[in-house]
XYZ file of C-alpha atoms in Angstrom:
496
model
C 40.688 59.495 126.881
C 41.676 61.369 123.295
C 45.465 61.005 122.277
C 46.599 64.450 122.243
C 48.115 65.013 119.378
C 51.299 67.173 119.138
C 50.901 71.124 117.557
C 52.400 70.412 114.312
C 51.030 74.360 113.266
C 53.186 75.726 115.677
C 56.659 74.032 114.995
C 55.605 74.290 111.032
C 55.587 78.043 112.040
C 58.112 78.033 114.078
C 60.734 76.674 111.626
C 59.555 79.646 108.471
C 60.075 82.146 111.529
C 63.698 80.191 111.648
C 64.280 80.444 107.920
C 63.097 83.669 107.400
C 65.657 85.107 110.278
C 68.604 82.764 108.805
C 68.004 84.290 105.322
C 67.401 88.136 106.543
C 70.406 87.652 108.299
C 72.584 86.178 105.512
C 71.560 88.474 102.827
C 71.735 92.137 105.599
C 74.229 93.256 103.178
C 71.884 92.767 100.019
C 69.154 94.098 101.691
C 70.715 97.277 102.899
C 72.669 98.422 99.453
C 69.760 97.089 97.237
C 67.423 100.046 98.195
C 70.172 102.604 98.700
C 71.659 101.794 95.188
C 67.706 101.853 93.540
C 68.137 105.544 95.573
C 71.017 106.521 93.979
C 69.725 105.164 90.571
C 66.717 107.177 91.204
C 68.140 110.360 91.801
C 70.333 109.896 88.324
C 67.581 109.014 85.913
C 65.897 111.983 87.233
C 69.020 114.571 85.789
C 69.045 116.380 83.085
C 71.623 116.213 80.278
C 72.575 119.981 81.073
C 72.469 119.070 85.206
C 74.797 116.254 84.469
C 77.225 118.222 82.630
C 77.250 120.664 85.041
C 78.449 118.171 87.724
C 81.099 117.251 86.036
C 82.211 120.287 84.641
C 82.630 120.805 88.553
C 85.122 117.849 88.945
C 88.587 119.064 88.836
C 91.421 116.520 87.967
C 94.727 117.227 88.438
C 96.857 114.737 86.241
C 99.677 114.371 88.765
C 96.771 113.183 91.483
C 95.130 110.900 89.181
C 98.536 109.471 88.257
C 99.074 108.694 91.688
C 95.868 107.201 92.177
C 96.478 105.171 89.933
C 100.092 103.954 91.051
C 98.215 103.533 94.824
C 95.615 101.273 93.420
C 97.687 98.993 91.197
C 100.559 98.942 93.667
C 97.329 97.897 96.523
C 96.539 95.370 94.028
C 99.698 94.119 93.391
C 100.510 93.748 97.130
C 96.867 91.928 98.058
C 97.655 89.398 94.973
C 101.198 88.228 96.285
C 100.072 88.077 99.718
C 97.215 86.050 98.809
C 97.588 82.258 99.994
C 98.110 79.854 96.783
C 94.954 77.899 96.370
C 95.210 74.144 97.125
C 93.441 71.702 94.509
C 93.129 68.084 95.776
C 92.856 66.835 91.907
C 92.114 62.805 92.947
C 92.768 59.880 95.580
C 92.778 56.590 95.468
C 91.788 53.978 98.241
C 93.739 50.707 98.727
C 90.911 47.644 98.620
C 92.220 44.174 99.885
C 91.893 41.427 97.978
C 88.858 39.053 99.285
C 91.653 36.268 100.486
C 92.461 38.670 103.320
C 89.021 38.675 104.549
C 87.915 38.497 108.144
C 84.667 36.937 108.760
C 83.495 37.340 112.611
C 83.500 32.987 112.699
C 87.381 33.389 111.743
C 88.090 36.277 113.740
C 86.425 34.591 116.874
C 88.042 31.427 116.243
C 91.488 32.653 115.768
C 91.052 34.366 119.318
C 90.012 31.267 120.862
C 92.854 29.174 119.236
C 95.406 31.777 120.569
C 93.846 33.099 124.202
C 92.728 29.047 124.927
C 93.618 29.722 128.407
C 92.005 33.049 129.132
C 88.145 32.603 127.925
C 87.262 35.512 129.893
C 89.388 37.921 127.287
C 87.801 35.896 124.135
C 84.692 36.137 125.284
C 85.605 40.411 126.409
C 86.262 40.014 122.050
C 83.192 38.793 120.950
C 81.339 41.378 122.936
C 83.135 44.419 121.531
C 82.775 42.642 118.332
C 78.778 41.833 118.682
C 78.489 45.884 119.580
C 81.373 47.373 117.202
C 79.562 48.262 113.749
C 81.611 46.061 111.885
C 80.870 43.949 109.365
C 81.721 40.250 107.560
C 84.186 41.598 105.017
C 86.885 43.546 106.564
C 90.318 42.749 106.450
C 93.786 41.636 108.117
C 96.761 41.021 106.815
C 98.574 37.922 105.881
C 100.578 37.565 109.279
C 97.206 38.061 111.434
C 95.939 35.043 109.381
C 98.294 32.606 111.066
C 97.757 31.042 114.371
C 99.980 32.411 116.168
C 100.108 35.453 114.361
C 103.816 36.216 112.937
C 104.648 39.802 113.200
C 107.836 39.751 111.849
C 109.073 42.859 110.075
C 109.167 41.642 106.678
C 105.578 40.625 106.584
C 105.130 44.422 107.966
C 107.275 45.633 105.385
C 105.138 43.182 102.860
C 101.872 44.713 104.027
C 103.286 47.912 103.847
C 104.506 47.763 100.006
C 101.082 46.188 98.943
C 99.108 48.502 100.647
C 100.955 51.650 99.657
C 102.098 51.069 96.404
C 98.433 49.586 95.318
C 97.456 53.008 96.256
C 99.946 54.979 94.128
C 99.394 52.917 91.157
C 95.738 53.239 91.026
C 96.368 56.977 92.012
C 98.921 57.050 88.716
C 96.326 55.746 86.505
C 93.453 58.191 87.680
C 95.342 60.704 87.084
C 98.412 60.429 84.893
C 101.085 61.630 87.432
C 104.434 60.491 86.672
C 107.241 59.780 89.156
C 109.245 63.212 88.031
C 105.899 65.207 88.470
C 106.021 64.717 92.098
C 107.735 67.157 94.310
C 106.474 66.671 97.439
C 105.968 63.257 99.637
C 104.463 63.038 102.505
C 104.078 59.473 104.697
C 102.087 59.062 107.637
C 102.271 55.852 109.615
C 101.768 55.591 113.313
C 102.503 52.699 114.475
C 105.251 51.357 111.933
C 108.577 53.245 111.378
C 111.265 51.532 110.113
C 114.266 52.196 108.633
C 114.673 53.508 106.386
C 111.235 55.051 106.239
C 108.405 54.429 104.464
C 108.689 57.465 102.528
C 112.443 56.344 101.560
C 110.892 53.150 100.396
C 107.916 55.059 97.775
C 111.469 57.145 96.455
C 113.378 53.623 96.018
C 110.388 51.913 94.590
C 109.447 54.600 92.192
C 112.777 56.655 91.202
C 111.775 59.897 92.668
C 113.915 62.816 91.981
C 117.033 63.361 94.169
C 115.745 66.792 95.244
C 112.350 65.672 96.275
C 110.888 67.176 99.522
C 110.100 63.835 101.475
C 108.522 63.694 105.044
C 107.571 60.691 106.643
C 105.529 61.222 110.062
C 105.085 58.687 112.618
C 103.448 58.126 116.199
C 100.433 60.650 115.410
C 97.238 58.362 115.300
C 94.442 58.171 113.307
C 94.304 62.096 112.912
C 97.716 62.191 111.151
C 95.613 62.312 107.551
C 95.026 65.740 108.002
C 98.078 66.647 109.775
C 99.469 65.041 106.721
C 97.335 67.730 104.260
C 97.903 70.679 106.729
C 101.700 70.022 106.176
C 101.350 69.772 102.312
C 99.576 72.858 102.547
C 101.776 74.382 104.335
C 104.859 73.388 101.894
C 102.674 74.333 98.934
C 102.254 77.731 99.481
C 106.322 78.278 99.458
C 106.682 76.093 96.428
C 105.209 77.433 93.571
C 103.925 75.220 90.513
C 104.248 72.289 92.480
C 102.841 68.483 93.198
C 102.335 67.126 96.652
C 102.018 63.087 97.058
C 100.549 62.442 100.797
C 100.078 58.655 101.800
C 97.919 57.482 104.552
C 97.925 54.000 105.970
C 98.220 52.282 109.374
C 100.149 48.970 109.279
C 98.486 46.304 111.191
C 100.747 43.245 111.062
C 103.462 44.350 113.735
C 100.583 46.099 115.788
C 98.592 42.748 116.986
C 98.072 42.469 120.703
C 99.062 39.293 121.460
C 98.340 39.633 125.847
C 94.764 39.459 127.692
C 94.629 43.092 128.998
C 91.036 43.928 128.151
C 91.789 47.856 127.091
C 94.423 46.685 125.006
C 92.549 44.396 123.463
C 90.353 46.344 122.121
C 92.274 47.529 118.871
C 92.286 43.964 117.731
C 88.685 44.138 117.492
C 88.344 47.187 115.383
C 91.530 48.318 113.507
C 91.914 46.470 110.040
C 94.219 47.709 106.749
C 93.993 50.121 104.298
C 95.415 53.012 103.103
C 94.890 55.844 100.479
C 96.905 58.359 98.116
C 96.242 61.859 97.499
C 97.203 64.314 95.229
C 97.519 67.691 95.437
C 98.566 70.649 93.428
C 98.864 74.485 93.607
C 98.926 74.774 89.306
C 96.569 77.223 88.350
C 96.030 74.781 85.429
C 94.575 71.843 87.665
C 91.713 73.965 88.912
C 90.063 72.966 86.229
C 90.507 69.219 86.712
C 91.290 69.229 90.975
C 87.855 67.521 92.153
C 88.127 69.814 95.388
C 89.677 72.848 96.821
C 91.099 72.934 100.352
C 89.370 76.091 102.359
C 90.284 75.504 105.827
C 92.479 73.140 108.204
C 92.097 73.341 111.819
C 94.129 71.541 114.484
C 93.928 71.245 118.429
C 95.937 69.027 120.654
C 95.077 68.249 124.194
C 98.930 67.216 125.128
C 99.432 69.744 127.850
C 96.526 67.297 130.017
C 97.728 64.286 131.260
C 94.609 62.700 131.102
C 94.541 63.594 127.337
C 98.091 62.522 126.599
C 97.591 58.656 127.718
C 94.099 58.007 126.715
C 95.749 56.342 123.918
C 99.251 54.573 124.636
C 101.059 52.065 123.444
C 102.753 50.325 126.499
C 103.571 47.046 127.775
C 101.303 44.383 129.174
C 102.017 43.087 133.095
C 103.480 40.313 130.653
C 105.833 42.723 128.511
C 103.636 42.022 125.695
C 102.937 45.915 123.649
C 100.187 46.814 122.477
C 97.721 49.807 122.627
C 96.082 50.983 125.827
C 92.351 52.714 125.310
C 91.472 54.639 128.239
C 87.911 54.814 129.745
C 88.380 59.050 129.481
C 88.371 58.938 125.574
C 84.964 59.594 124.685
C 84.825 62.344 127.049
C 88.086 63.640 126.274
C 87.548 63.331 122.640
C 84.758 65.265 123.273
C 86.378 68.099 124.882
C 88.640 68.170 121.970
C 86.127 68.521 119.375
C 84.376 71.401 121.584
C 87.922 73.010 121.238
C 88.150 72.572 117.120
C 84.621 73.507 116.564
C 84.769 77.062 118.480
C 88.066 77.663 116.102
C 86.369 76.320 113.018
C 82.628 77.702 113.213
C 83.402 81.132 112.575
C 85.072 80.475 109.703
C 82.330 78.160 107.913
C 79.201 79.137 109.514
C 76.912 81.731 108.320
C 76.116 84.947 110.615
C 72.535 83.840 111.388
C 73.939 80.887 113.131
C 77.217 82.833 114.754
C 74.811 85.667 115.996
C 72.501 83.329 118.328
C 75.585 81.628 119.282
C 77.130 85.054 120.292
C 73.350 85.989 122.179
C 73.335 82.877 123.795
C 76.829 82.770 125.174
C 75.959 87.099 126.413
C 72.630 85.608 127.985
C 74.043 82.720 129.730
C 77.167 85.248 130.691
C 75.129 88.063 132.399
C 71.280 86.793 132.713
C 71.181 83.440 133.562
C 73.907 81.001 133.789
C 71.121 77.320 133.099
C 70.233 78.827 130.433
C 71.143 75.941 127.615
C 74.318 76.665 124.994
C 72.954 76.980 121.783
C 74.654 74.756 119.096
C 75.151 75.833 116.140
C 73.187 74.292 113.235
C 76.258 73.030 111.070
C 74.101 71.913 108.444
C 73.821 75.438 107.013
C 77.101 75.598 106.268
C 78.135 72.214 105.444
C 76.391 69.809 102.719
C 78.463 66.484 103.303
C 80.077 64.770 107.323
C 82.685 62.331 106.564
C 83.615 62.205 110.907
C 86.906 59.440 111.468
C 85.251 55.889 111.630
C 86.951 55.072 114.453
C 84.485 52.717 116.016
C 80.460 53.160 116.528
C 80.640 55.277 120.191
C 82.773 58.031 118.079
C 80.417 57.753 115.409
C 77.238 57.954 118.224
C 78.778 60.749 119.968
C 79.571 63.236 116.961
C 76.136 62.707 115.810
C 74.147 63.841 118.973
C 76.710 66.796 119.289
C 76.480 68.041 115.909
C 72.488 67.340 115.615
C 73.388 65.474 112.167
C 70.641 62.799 110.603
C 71.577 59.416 110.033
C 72.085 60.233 106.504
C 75.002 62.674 107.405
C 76.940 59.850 109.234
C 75.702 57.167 106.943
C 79.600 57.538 105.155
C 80.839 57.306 108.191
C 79.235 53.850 109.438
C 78.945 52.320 106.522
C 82.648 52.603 105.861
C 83.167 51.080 109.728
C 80.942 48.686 108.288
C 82.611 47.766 105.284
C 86.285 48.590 105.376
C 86.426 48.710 109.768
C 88.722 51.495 111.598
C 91.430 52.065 109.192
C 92.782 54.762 110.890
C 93.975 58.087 108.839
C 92.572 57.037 105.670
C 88.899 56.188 107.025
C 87.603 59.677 106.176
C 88.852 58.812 101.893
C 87.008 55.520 102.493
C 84.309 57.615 103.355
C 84.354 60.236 100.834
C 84.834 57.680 97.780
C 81.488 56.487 99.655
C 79.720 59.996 98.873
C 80.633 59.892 95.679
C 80.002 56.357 94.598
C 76.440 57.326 95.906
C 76.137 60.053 93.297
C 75.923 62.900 95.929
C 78.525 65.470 95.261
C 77.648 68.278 93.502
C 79.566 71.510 92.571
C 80.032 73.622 95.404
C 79.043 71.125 98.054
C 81.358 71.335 101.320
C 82.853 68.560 102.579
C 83.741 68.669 106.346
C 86.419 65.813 107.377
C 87.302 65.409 111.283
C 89.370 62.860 112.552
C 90.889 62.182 116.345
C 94.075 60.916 117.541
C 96.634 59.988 119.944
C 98.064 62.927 121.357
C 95.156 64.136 122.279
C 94.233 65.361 118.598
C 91.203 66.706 116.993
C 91.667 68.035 113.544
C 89.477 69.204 110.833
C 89.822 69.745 107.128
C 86.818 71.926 105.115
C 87.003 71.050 101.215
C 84.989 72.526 98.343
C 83.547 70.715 95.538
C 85.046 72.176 91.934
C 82.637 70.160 90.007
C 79.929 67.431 90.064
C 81.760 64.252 90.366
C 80.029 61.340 88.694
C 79.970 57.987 89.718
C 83.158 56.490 89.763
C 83.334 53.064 87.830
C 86.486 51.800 89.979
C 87.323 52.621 93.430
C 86.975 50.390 96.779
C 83.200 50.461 96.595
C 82.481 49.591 92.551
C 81.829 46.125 93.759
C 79.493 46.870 96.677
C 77.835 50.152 96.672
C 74.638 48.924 95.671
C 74.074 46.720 99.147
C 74.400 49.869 100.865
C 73.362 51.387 103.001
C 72.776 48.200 105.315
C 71.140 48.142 108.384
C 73.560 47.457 111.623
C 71.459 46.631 114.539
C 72.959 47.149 117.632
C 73.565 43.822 118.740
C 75.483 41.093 116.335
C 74.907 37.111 118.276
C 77.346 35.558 117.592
């Protein structure tokens, strides 16, 4: 019997019938003033000298109403100008890379676990499992402390990792740039798991001589979405403080964090979370626009706390054993989910074009009054966003985002190849993954950047950013030494 081969006519047709509606609908506004402006044109041209003159022979000015015309329109002006939110410029970041000493091949990782859970095989081999499936690969790191067997936690090896992480990050931030201690007026630290005293934030002013009337915030306890928590805030500060800088630091610190019990859902941090960090700079100076690599258009931000479910999908509690570590509940996928269906009905109207917010709006009427099976339409994100850098967070985040957004494996190819490379390093994954775009040569001027991230809470946040100019390939940068072996391929099953 004949294969039947599928009607490629019909879904070549079908997708011009699908570009020619998502451009009529785009340009309505074009289309529609285009001809009645050519009328207008028309109907000039076609006047005589003495017809014109007659018109406005007819028009009768009164100076005291054209001065007040005038006074309405520039005071208007004036008004819509101050009111006007400041534009944000992100003018560069800079991504901590750990030296190759700190590296943690799977051998060493497995290993260490045996060497340390010798009398609970059942939870080493629960590790090599999650490890064998995670989407990591052979050259992330761990601190120093993790290295030992037993690990030693002790605060000043977290204050250690902590100072090389962060200040490694400023410095190369410093050079890129040529910001100088006094040119910062705003600092913002996020940290989740690690708050000492004083704060991390304290210790970037005592390390670097910041001004005494610097604006310093250090935020704590908000997961892996606190990066853009972190830029929302700096936003927010911006816009009340003209001509100003804002430092914002993200980093998790591992050393103090490192389950030590067998509780399987607890163990499963160990298995993905590894160190890094990044700095970012931002500015509100007209004179950095020119400069700023990318402008900040939107921010959005929804928290699940008010569902109990939600709030202790991710909690840091105490073994049977008293030993603390992180609990991961079954729920999160789901309940991440639910989240990102929450941020993405908030943020689609504001990035995606009317062609793709009209069949949303049919299909939500038609499911509403004809026929509630009818399936939701999701919108096409694509047309409205060039580059997906989604929170590497582990390879199940990066699955499910995927199939809910429709995306191609070259939209989340930042995102796994940065689990791949650098593993979850919580709120500064999604620079990881941007530096990624960009060492690949793939932002261009005007490209949009969409950055979403989830966290303990329950958060999902999103950040929109705009290319100001075509970045070149960066010489330095965590992925100089690499970028060439990727992509890789990451099959779904490491043997270990």
């Amino acid at each position: 019997m004949p294969e039947i081969q599928p009607n490629l006519s019909s879904s070549v047709k079908l997708k011009y019938v699908k570009l020619g509606y998502q451009y009529l609908v785009n340009h309505i506004l074009t289309f529609l003033l285009v001809p009645i402006m050519a009328a207008i044109a028309i109907q000039i041209v076609r006047l005589s000298p003495d017809e014109m003159l007659e018109i406005w022979n007819s028009l009768h000015f009164d100076v005291v109403q054209v001065l007040c015309s005038v006074f309405v329109a520039v005071f208007v002006a004036t008004v819509y100008f101050m009111s006007k939110p400041r534009s944000i410029y992100l003018v560069d970041y800079a991504c901590y890379k750990p030296p190759v000493t700190f590296r943690v091949p799977f051998s060493t990782f497995m290993e260490h676990s045996r060497l340390i859970l010798k009398d609970n095989p059942k939870s080493v081999d629960f590790q090599m499992r999650i490890l064998e499936r995670s989407g990591l690969g052979e050259e992330t790191c761990l601190p120093p402390a993790i290295h030992y067997i037993p690990p030693t936690p002790t605060m000043e090896e977290a204050r250690g990792e902590a100072e090389v992480v962060i200040f490694s990050a400023i410095n190369d931030l410093m050079v890129k740039t040529g910001l100088k201690p006094k040119d910062i007026d705003i600092l913002i630290v996020n940290c989740s798991l690690f708050s000492p005293t004083p704060s991390l934030s304290a210790m970037v002013i005592n390390k670097y001589k910041l001004r005494s009337n610097i604006k310093s915030f250090n935020l704590s306890g908000m997961g892996c979405s606190a990066g853009l928590i972190s830029i929302d805030l700096a936003r927010d500060l911006l816009q009340v403080h003209p001509n100003s800088n804002a430092l914002v630091i993200s980093t998790e610190i591992i050393t103090p964090n490192y389950y030590k019990g067998s509780e399987r859902a607890m163990l499963l941090p160990n298995c993905l979370f590894r160190m890094g960090g990044a700095a970012i700079l931002l500015s509100n100076k007209r004179r950095d626009s020119g400069r700023a690599k990318y402008k900040l258009v939107h921010v959005v931000r929804t928290h699940k706390g008010a569902d109990d479910k939600a709030y202790k999908c991710v909690y840091e509690q105490e073994d049977p054993q008293g030993k603390v570590g992180i609990n991961l509940s079954k729920d999160l996928m789901v309940i991440a989910g639910e989240a990102l269906k929450s941020n993405i009905t908030t943020i689609g109207p504001l990035v995606l074009p009317a062609s793709e917010q009209l069949l949303f709006l049919f299909t939500l009427i038609g499911r509403k009054i004809f026929n509630p099976k009818w399936k939701p339409y999701i919108p096409d994100f694509k047309q409205a966003i060039e580059h997906f850098c989604i929170h590497a967070g582990g390879r199940a985040v990066i699955d499910e985002l995927q199939k809910s957004l429709q995306l191609s494996a070259e939209h989340v190819e930042a995102s796994r190849m940065t689990l791949h490379r650098f593993g979850n390093t919580s709120s500064s994954s999604l620079w990881y993954e941007m530096g990624y775009i960009e060492a690949k040569g793939r932002m261009k001027k005007g490209d949009r950047v969409w950055q979403i991230a989830f966290g303990s809470g329950f958060k999902c946040n999103s950040a929109v950013w705009k290319c100001n100019r075509t970045i070149k390939t960066p010489t330095d940068g965590p992925w100089r030494d690499c970028i060439d072996r990727y992509p890789v391929h990451i099959p779904e099953i490491v043997k270990l």
